[in-house]
Amino acid sequence: MKRPPGVTPPSAGPPDAEQPAGPRGTESGRRAPGRIRRSKKASTSDVEAVTEPIDIIPIAAASVPEASTGYRPLPPLPEVSLGDERDSVRDDADDSSPKPWWLTRRTDPTVEKAAEAEKNLAHAEKRRRRYERAEARRFTQATRSRRRKYLVGLGAAVVLVLVVVLTAYSPLLAVRTITVEGASRVDASAVSAALGDQLGRPLTLVDFGEVKRTLETFPLIQSYVTEARPPDTLVIRIVERRPVVTVAADGAFNLVDAAGVVVETTPARAPGYPTIDVAATPVDSAGFAAASQVLLSLSPEFLAQVDSVSAPTPDSVTLALTNGQRVVWGSAEDSALKARIIASMISNPGIPNVTEYDVSSPEAPITH
């Protein structure tokens, strides 16, 4: 092959030394000019024996016409020292050596700041959503509590209504027994028979108005109280009229209470009850009411000592005792105090030969 003009052949050197690069396409043209290749087959002694520097004459680009030769010269490559192959491997494996630009990752600081800002924004958005959920739960807790209480109250009301309805109309709580308590002069069986129309009704549907009208037909009943005893008993507690005086009428004696109602009629005078002259003190007069109030305030022991009572006016009540003594009572006011005073005066042995006690003024009692 013809050597291009202007190229001086290299000086003689070791047989293993690489020759200058020739034209592209040849075996020698695959290496850059001025690069020396050490043969792997050469020993270390052979390489060290080359102590004389090798002159490499670069090919001038201007001296090689491109048109005549058909190729362009390659740029010069950096020189490689002839060292041990192990040193080259260690140098390539050294991490402290600078890496090539295509292996170095270069990031724009603006892009890094934008990525960090986007990450911070995502965290802030997550915290904001968490805070909003917590606030929503906090502000709706009172509403949920009120709703829960409302539902509980509504449920309790519904249950109560159901219980009342079932109780009112359930045949299990129907009246099957009527019991009368407190009756001595009144016939209890007669009262129960008179209330027989209430049998079979639920306890909550008993007609108490009808019960009242029925018991008013018994004159000896002064008052009454009803009680429902589940499951099927109706109790009637009655208070009978208490006779206070005896009134003689047509050869008989009537026991009359404070309201003038005849409680009992006997052929003979009943002991323990004083008599009253209805001609002077009619039953429907204010004097009779005052006399009855005075008799009701007396103790049973002292009432047994009273033989008769008279009260032409409400302020002139007088008691006649069985031993012949008289008690001027006056009005019915302070009857409880007057009763204690007269009881102490009668039982006092230091007051002998008394025919009349005057307690019309309880602060200054008088004896005659």
Tab-separated table of C-alpha atoms in Angstrom:
chain	number	residue	atom	x	y	z
A	1	MET	CA	0.000	0.000	0.000
A	2	LYS	CA	1.271	3.429	-0.902
A	3	ARG	CA	2.222	5.692	2.033
A	4	PRO	CA	0.590	9.089	1.973
A	5	PRO	CA	2.928	11.910	1.139
A	6	GLY	CA	4.341	13.847	4.065
A	7	VAL	CA	4.269	10.945	6.456
A	8	THR	CA	7.576	9.901	7.878
A	9	PRO	CA	7.840	6.284	8.942
A	10	PRO	CA	8.536	5.764	12.619
A	11	SER	CA	11.849	4.734	13.865
A	12	ALA	CA	12.625	1.184	14.615
A	13	GLY	CA	11.353	-0.023	17.875
A	14	PRO	CA	10.418	-3.166	19.627
A	15	PRO	CA	8.555	-5.680	17.581
A	16	ASP	CA	5.530	-5.495	19.880
A	17	ALA	CA	5.131	-1.737	19.551
A	18	GLU	CA	2.029	-0.630	17.753
A	19	GLN	CA	2.534	1.064	14.404
A	20	PRO	CA	0.981	4.394	13.495
A	21	ALA	CA	-2.497	4.272	12.251
A	22	GLY	CA	-2.975	3.951	8.528
A	23	PRO	CA	-5.907	4.738	6.399
A	24	ARG	CA	-9.420	3.845	7.660
A	25	GLY	CA	-10.446	0.395	6.699
A	26	THR	CA	-7.043	-1.212	7.229
A	27	GLU	CA	-5.914	-3.179	10.247
A	28	SER	CA	-3.574	-0.441	11.355
A	29	GLY	CA	-6.201	2.256	10.889
A	30	ARG	CA	-8.271	1.055	13.836
A	31	ARG	CA	-5.933	2.714	16.308
A	32	ALA	CA	-5.360	6.406	16.766
A	33	PRO	CA	-2.018	7.874	15.751
A	34	GLY	CA	0.504	8.180	18.505
A	35	ARG	CA	-1.076	5.445	20.712
A	36	ILE	CA	1.141	2.648	21.838
A	37	ARG	CA	-0.322	-0.782	22.574
A	38	ARG	CA	1.448	-3.216	24.778
A	39	SER	CA	1.154	-6.769	23.711
A	40	LYS	CA	-0.318	-9.127	26.264
A	41	LYS	CA	2.160	-11.765	25.218
A	42	ALA	CA	5.134	-9.580	26.080
A	43	SER	CA	6.641	-10.147	29.425
A	44	THR	CA	7.333	-7.497	31.976
A	45	SER	CA	11.048	-7.671	31.276
A	46	ASP	CA	10.453	-6.951	27.618
A	47	VAL	CA	8.345	-3.904	28.410
A	48	GLU	CA	10.833	-2.592	30.917
A	49	ALA	CA	13.584	-3.087	28.379
A	50	VAL	CA	12.103	-0.300	26.265
A	51	THR	CA	13.775	2.581	27.963
A	52	GLU	CA	14.255	4.696	24.901
A	53	PRO	CA	11.339	7.021	24.250
A	54	ILE	CA	9.430	6.460	21.084
A	55	ASP	CA	8.949	9.392	18.847
A	56	ILE	CA	5.505	9.618	17.400
A	57	ILE	CA	5.073	11.984	14.576
A	58	PRO	CA	1.467	13.080	14.217
A	59	ILE	CA	0.026	13.351	10.827
A	60	ALA	CA	-0.654	16.845	9.870
A	61	ALA	CA	-4.196	17.289	8.812
A	62	ALA	CA	-3.254	19.950	6.338
A	63	SER	CA	-0.652	17.754	4.600
A	64	VAL	CA	-3.149	14.997	3.841
A	65	PRO	CA	-5.525	15.980	1.112
A	66	GLU	CA	-8.968	14.553	1.818
A	67	ALA	CA	-9.938	14.397	-1.783
A	68	SER	CA	-6.885	12.345	-2.824
A	69	THR	CA	-6.824	9.963	0.069
A	70	GLY	CA	-10.545	9.587	0.816
A	71	TYR	CA	-10.278	9.757	4.606
A	72	ARG	CA	-10.143	12.304	7.427
A	73	PRO	CA	-7.615	12.075	10.230
A	74	LEU	CA	-8.842	11.097	13.694
A	75	PRO	CA	-8.248	13.452	16.611
A	76	PRO	CA	-5.347	12.550	18.841
A	77	LEU	CA	-6.102	10.383	21.902
A	78	PRO	CA	-4.510	10.775	25.311
A	79	GLU	CA	-1.350	8.839	25.941
A	80	VAL	CA	-1.485	5.681	28.002
A	81	SER	CA	1.474	4.767	30.132
A	82	LEU	CA	2.865	1.305	29.932
A	83	GLY	CA	2.153	0.061	33.364
A	84	ASP	CA	0.969	-3.126	34.925
A	85	GLU	CA	-2.472	-4.307	33.850
A	86	ARG	CA	-3.395	-4.795	37.509
A	87	ASP	CA	-2.751	-1.110	38.148
A	88	SER	CA	-5.176	-0.213	35.373
A	89	VAL	CA	-7.847	-2.466	36.869
A	90	ARG	CA	-7.380	-0.887	40.306
A	91	ASP	CA	-7.558	2.587	38.794
A	92	ASP	CA	-10.790	1.698	37.023
A	93	ALA	CA	-12.266	0.305	40.254
A	94	ASP	CA	-11.281	3.358	42.313
A	95	ASP	CA	-14.485	5.100	43.412
A	96	SER	CA	-12.671	8.320	44.253
A	97	SER	CA	-11.773	8.905	40.645
A	98	PRO	CA	-14.060	11.324	38.810
A	99	LYS	CA	-16.814	9.667	36.828
A	100	PRO	CA	-17.577	10.504	33.215
A	101	TRP	CA	-20.198	13.104	32.520
A	102	TRP	CA	-22.627	10.552	31.142
A	103	LEU	CA	-22.476	8.636	34.455
A	104	THR	CA	-22.896	11.718	36.608
A	105	ARG	CA	-26.538	12.659	37.435
A	106	ARG	CA	-26.963	16.348	37.314
A	107	THR	CA	-30.259	17.808	38.627
A	108	ASP	CA	-31.463	21.333	38.276
A	109	PRO	CA	-31.830	22.979	41.745
A	110	THR	CA	-35.116	24.505	40.635
A	111	VAL	CA	-36.507	21.067	39.865
A	112	GLU	CA	-35.359	19.745	43.258
A	113	LYS	CA	-37.015	22.660	45.077
A	114	ALA	CA	-40.215	22.158	43.112
A	115	ALA	CA	-40.294	18.449	43.972
A	116	GLU	CA	-39.702	19.186	47.654
A	117	ALA	CA	-42.407	21.864	47.657
A	118	GLU	CA	-44.841	19.441	46.027
A	119	LYS	CA	-44.075	16.823	48.667
A	120	ASN	CA	-44.583	19.359	51.484
A	121	LEU	CA	-47.849	20.441	49.899
A	122	ALA	CA	-49.080	16.837	49.806
A	123	HIS	CA	-48.233	16.384	53.516
A	124	ALA	CA	-49.943	19.656	54.387
A	125	GLU	CA	-53.048	18.630	52.451
A	126	LYS	CA	-53.160	15.313	54.315
A	127	ARG	CA	-52.823	17.065	57.682
A	128	ARG	CA	-55.532	19.536	56.702
A	129	ARG	CA	-57.968	16.754	55.784
A	130	ARG	CA	-57.204	14.954	59.048
A	131	TYR	CA	-57.836	18.158	61.023
A	132	GLU	CA	-61.088	18.842	59.184
A	133	ARG	CA	-62.356	15.343	59.934
A	134	ALA	CA	-61.489	15.761	63.619
A	135	GLU	CA	-63.250	19.137	63.767
A	136	ALA	CA	-66.300	17.727	62.022
A	137	ARG	CA	-66.511	14.913	64.554
A	138	ARG	CA	-66.089	17.366	67.426
A	139	PHE	CA	-68.794	19.748	66.233
A	140	THR	CA	-71.251	16.983	65.396
A	141	GLN	CA	-70.803	15.133	68.686
A	142	ALA	CA	-73.330	17.361	70.481
A	143	THR	CA	-75.825	16.850	67.682
A	144	ARG	CA	-75.364	13.111	67.817
A	145	SER	CA	-75.776	13.169	71.599
A	146	ARG	CA	-79.010	15.175	71.349
A	147	ARG	CA	-80.296	12.868	68.642
A	148	ARG	CA	-79.442	9.842	70.758
A	149	LYS	CA	-81.257	11.283	73.790
A	150	TYR	CA	-84.255	12.155	71.636
A	151	LEU	CA	-84.424	8.634	70.255
A	152	VAL	CA	-84.058	7.109	73.728
A	153	GLY	CA	-86.825	9.347	75.107
A	154	LEU	CA	-89.066	8.601	72.161
A	155	GLY	CA	-88.483	4.872	72.585
A	156	ALA	CA	-89.249	5.085	76.312
A	157	ALA	CA	-92.461	6.995	75.593
A	158	VAL	CA	-93.547	4.423	73.038
A	159	VAL	CA	-92.817	1.578	75.450
A	160	LEU	CA	-94.743	3.371	78.225
A	161	VAL	CA	-97.750	3.890	75.953
A	162	LEU	CA	-97.692	0.247	74.958
A	163	VAL	CA	-97.504	-0.848	78.596
A	164	VAL	CA	-100.400	1.434	79.552
A	165	VAL	CA	-102.516	0.240	76.664
A	166	LEU	CA	-101.807	-3.397	77.386
A	167	THR	CA	-102.474	-2.847	81.085
A	168	ALA	CA	-105.710	-0.986	80.453
A	169	TYR	CA	-107.197	-3.495	78.078
A	170	SER	CA	-105.556	-6.697	79.217
A	171	PRO	CA	-108.032	-9.230	80.635
A	172	LEU	CA	-105.326	-10.427	82.996
A	173	LEU	CA	-105.829	-7.276	85.119
A	174	ALA	CA	-109.617	-7.374	85.186
A	175	VAL	CA	-111.461	-6.935	88.510
A	176	ARG	CA	-112.500	-10.297	89.929
A	177	THR	CA	-112.661	-9.500	93.655
A	178	ILE	CA	-114.082	-6.500	95.608
A	179	THR	CA	-112.905	-6.209	99.218
A	180	VAL	CA	-114.534	-3.843	101.767
A	181	GLU	CA	-112.451	-2.788	104.788
A	182	GLY	CA	-113.363	-0.734	107.895
A	183	ALA	CA	-117.012	-1.760	108.046
A	184	SER	CA	-118.618	-2.470	111.428
A	185	ARG	CA	-122.159	-1.077	111.245
A	186	VAL	CA	-122.219	-1.222	107.444
A	187	ASP	CA	-122.868	-4.566	105.776
A	188	ALA	CA	-119.674	-5.291	103.765
A	189	SER	CA	-121.352	-7.928	101.625
A	190	ALA	CA	-124.060	-5.444	100.666
A	191	VAL	CA	-121.451	-2.946	99.586
A	192	SER	CA	-119.633	-5.563	97.490
A	193	ALA	CA	-122.890	-6.606	95.840
A	194	ALA	CA	-123.748	-3.009	95.044
A	195	LEU	CA	-120.399	-2.629	93.236
A	196	GLY	CA	-120.840	-5.826	91.250
A	197	ASP	CA	-121.084	-3.935	87.939
A	198	GLN	CA	-117.343	-3.204	88.206
A	199	LEU	CA	-116.428	-6.868	87.993
A	200	GLY	CA	-114.740	-7.873	84.764
A	201	ARG	CA	-113.370	-4.403	84.047
A	202	PRO	CA	-109.621	-3.729	83.929
A	203	LEU	CA	-108.371	-2.026	87.069
A	204	THR	CA	-107.409	1.093	85.131
A	205	LEU	CA	-110.899	1.373	83.619
A	206	VAL	CA	-112.902	1.190	86.844
A	207	ASP	CA	-115.661	3.820	86.826
A	208	PHE	CA	-114.969	5.655	90.104
A	209	GLY	CA	-117.849	8.011	89.522
A	210	GLU	CA	-120.222	5.067	89.570
A	211	VAL	CA	-118.480	3.775	92.697
A	212	LYS	CA	-119.082	7.111	94.432
A	213	ARG	CA	-122.773	7.189	93.511
A	214	THR	CA	-123.189	3.637	94.788
A	215	LEU	CA	-121.517	4.277	98.159
A	216	GLU	CA	-123.593	7.431	98.731
A	217	THR	CA	-126.622	5.224	99.100
A	218	PHE	CA	-125.165	3.925	102.363
A	219	PRO	CA	-125.813	6.695	104.976
A	220	LEU	CA	-123.441	5.189	107.519
A	221	ILE	CA	-120.424	5.636	105.225
A	222	GLN	CA	-118.866	9.015	105.927
A	223	SER	CA	-115.915	8.683	103.501
A	224	TYR	CA	-114.084	6.027	101.536
A	225	VAL	CA	-110.827	5.332	99.691
A	226	THR	CA	-110.365	2.971	96.738
A	227	GLU	CA	-107.235	0.933	96.038
A	228	ALA	CA	-106.374	-1.296	93.098
A	229	ARG	CA	-104.402	-4.378	94.020
A	230	PRO	CA	-103.048	-6.105	90.928
A	231	PRO	CA	-103.790	-8.344	89.375
A	232	ASP	CA	-107.562	-8.527	90.006
A	233	THR	CA	-108.625	-6.985	93.371
A	234	LEU	CA	-110.457	-3.718	94.064
A	235	VAL	CA	-110.266	-2.597	97.712
A	236	ILE	CA	-112.788	-0.172	99.276
A	237	ARG	CA	-111.718	1.339	102.615
A	238	ILE	CA	-114.647	3.058	104.260
A	239	VAL	CA	-114.911	5.385	107.274
A	240	GLU	CA	-118.226	4.986	109.046
A	241	ARG	CA	-120.116	7.822	110.645
A	242	ARG	CA	-119.397	8.315	114.328
A	243	PRO	CA	-122.451	8.948	116.493
A	244	VAL	CA	-122.021	11.746	119.021
A	245	VAL	CA	-125.426	12.248	120.685
A	246	THR	CA	-128.620	10.368	121.355
A	247	VAL	CA	-131.935	11.851	120.246
A	248	ALA	CA	-135.204	10.554	121.667
A	249	ALA	CA	-137.871	10.105	118.997
A	250	ASP	CA	-141.179	8.194	119.092
A	251	GLY	CA	-140.269	5.947	122.026
A	252	ALA	CA	-136.841	5.070	120.513
A	253	PHE	CA	-133.394	6.498	120.581
A	254	ASN	CA	-131.488	7.521	117.503
A	255	LEU	CA	-127.713	7.754	117.473
A	256	VAL	CA	-126.853	10.861	115.478
A	257	ASP	CA	-123.454	11.965	114.171
A	258	ALA	CA	-122.124	15.504	113.933
A	259	ALA	CA	-123.893	16.048	110.602
A	260	GLY	CA	-127.292	15.059	112.104
A	261	VAL	CA	-127.382	11.745	110.241
A	262	VAL	CA	-129.009	8.904	112.143
A	263	VAL	CA	-126.401	6.202	112.451
A	264	GLU	CA	-128.347	3.688	114.456
A	265	THR	CA	-131.753	3.347	116.115
A	266	THR	CA	-132.111	1.430	119.364
A	267	PRO	CA	-135.165	0.816	121.545
A	268	ALA	CA	-133.207	1.818	124.639
A	269	ARG	CA	-130.685	4.547	125.222
A	270	ALA	CA	-127.188	3.494	124.190
A	271	PRO	CA	-124.653	3.973	126.988
A	272	GLY	CA	-121.710	6.359	126.450
A	273	TYR	CA	-123.622	8.868	124.355
A	274	PRO	CA	-125.087	12.076	125.883
A	275	THR	CA	-128.597	13.200	125.015
A	276	ILE	CA	-129.619	16.486	123.439
A	277	ASP	CA	-132.930	18.282	123.434
A	278	VAL	CA	-133.668	18.815	119.758
A	279	ALA	CA	-136.607	21.038	120.690
A	280	ALA	CA	-134.207	23.625	122.089
A	281	THR	CA	-131.352	22.684	119.766
A	282	PRO	CA	-132.575	21.467	116.388
A	283	VAL	CA	-130.371	19.076	114.468
A	284	ASP	CA	-129.918	21.481	111.581
A	285	SER	CA	-129.034	24.483	113.786
A	286	ALA	CA	-125.634	26.101	114.361
A	287	GLY	CA	-125.912	25.272	118.078
A	288	PHE	CA	-126.151	21.555	117.247
A	289	ALA	CA	-123.044	21.772	115.063
A	290	ALA	CA	-121.120	23.565	117.860
A	291	ALA	CA	-122.255	20.995	120.443
A	292	SER	CA	-121.219	18.124	118.144
A	293	GLN	CA	-117.777	19.701	117.628
A	294	VAL	CA	-117.295	19.989	121.390
A	295	LEU	CA	-118.294	16.355	121.963
A	296	LEU	CA	-115.854	15.166	119.258
A	297	SER	CA	-112.949	16.935	121.033
A	298	LEU	CA	-113.517	15.096	124.306
A	299	SER	CA	-111.608	11.988	125.303
A	300	PRO	CA	-113.613	8.730	125.548
A	301	GLU	CA	-113.121	8.683	129.368
A	302	PHE	CA	-114.541	12.177	129.846
A	303	LEU	CA	-117.279	11.673	127.224
A	304	ALA	CA	-118.554	8.747	129.258
A	305	GLN	CA	-119.174	11.185	132.196
A	306	VAL	CA	-121.348	13.548	130.102
A	307	ASP	CA	-125.080	12.945	130.563
A	308	SER	CA	-126.539	15.626	128.288
A	309	VAL	CA	-125.569	18.645	126.200
A	310	SER	CA	-127.422	21.820	125.296
A	311	ALA	CA	-126.536	24.628	122.910
A	312	PRO	CA	-129.265	27.211	122.314
A	313	THR	CA	-126.610	29.299	120.533
A	314	PRO	CA	-123.160	28.451	119.140
A	315	ASP	CA	-121.526	30.381	122.014
A	316	SER	CA	-123.495	28.805	124.871
A	317	VAL	CA	-122.602	25.131	124.865
A	318	THR	CA	-123.211	23.547	128.277
A	319	LEU	CA	-122.457	20.025	129.453
A	320	ALA	CA	-124.293	18.217	132.265
A	321	LEU	CA	-122.232	15.524	133.978
A	322	THR	CA	-123.576	12.317	135.447
A	323	ASN	CA	-122.544	13.416	138.992
A	324	GLY	CA	-124.764	16.514	138.798
A	325	GLN	CA	-121.975	19.029	137.980
A	326	ARG	CA	-122.204	21.404	135.035
A	327	VAL	CA	-119.535	22.657	132.636
A	328	VAL	CA	-119.997	25.996	130.928
A	329	TRP	CA	-118.087	25.495	127.706
A	330	GLY	CA	-118.976	28.552	125.734
A	331	SER	CA	-118.109	28.429	122.002
A	332	ALA	CA	-116.477	25.543	120.166
A	333	GLU	CA	-113.210	27.510	119.764
A	334	ASP	CA	-110.155	26.124	121.586
A	335	SER	CA	-112.085	22.963	122.404
A	336	ALA	CA	-108.907	20.861	122.671
A	337	LEU	CA	-107.402	23.273	125.234
A	338	LYS	CA	-110.651	23.465	127.191
A	339	ALA	CA	-110.890	19.683	127.298
A	340	ARG	CA	-107.430	19.402	128.880
A	341	ILE	CA	-108.229	22.127	131.424
A	342	ILE	CA	-111.550	20.627	132.513
A	343	ALA	CA	-110.019	17.160	132.806
A	344	SER	CA	-107.286	18.456	135.114
A	345	MET	CA	-109.776	20.454	137.216
A	346	ILE	CA	-112.098	17.518	137.742
A	347	SER	CA	-109.266	15.225	138.746
A	348	ASN	CA	-107.790	17.784	141.174
A	349	PRO	CA	-108.712	16.817	144.762
A	350	GLY	CA	-107.855	20.307	145.989
A	351	ILE	CA	-111.019	21.727	144.465
A	352	PRO	CA	-113.835	20.230	146.553
A	353	ASN	CA	-117.587	20.846	146.425
A	354	VAL	CA	-117.681	22.249	142.934
A	355	THR	CA	-121.027	22.403	141.215
A	356	GLU	CA	-120.034	24.267	138.081
A	357	TYR	CA	-116.860	24.661	135.988
A	358	ASP	CA	-116.585	27.617	133.636
A	359	VAL	CA	-113.949	27.233	130.923
A	360	SER	CA	-115.468	29.610	128.429
A	361	SER	CA	-112.274	31.632	128.930
A	362	PRO	CA	-109.563	28.967	129.059
A	363	GLU	CA	-106.956	31.510	130.226
A	364	ALA	CA	-109.018	32.131	133.417
A	365	PRO	CA	-111.140	29.097	134.329
A	366	ILE	CA	-113.720	29.581	137.117
A	367	THR	CA	-115.368	27.172	139.558
A	368	HIS	CA	-118.566	27.645	141.535
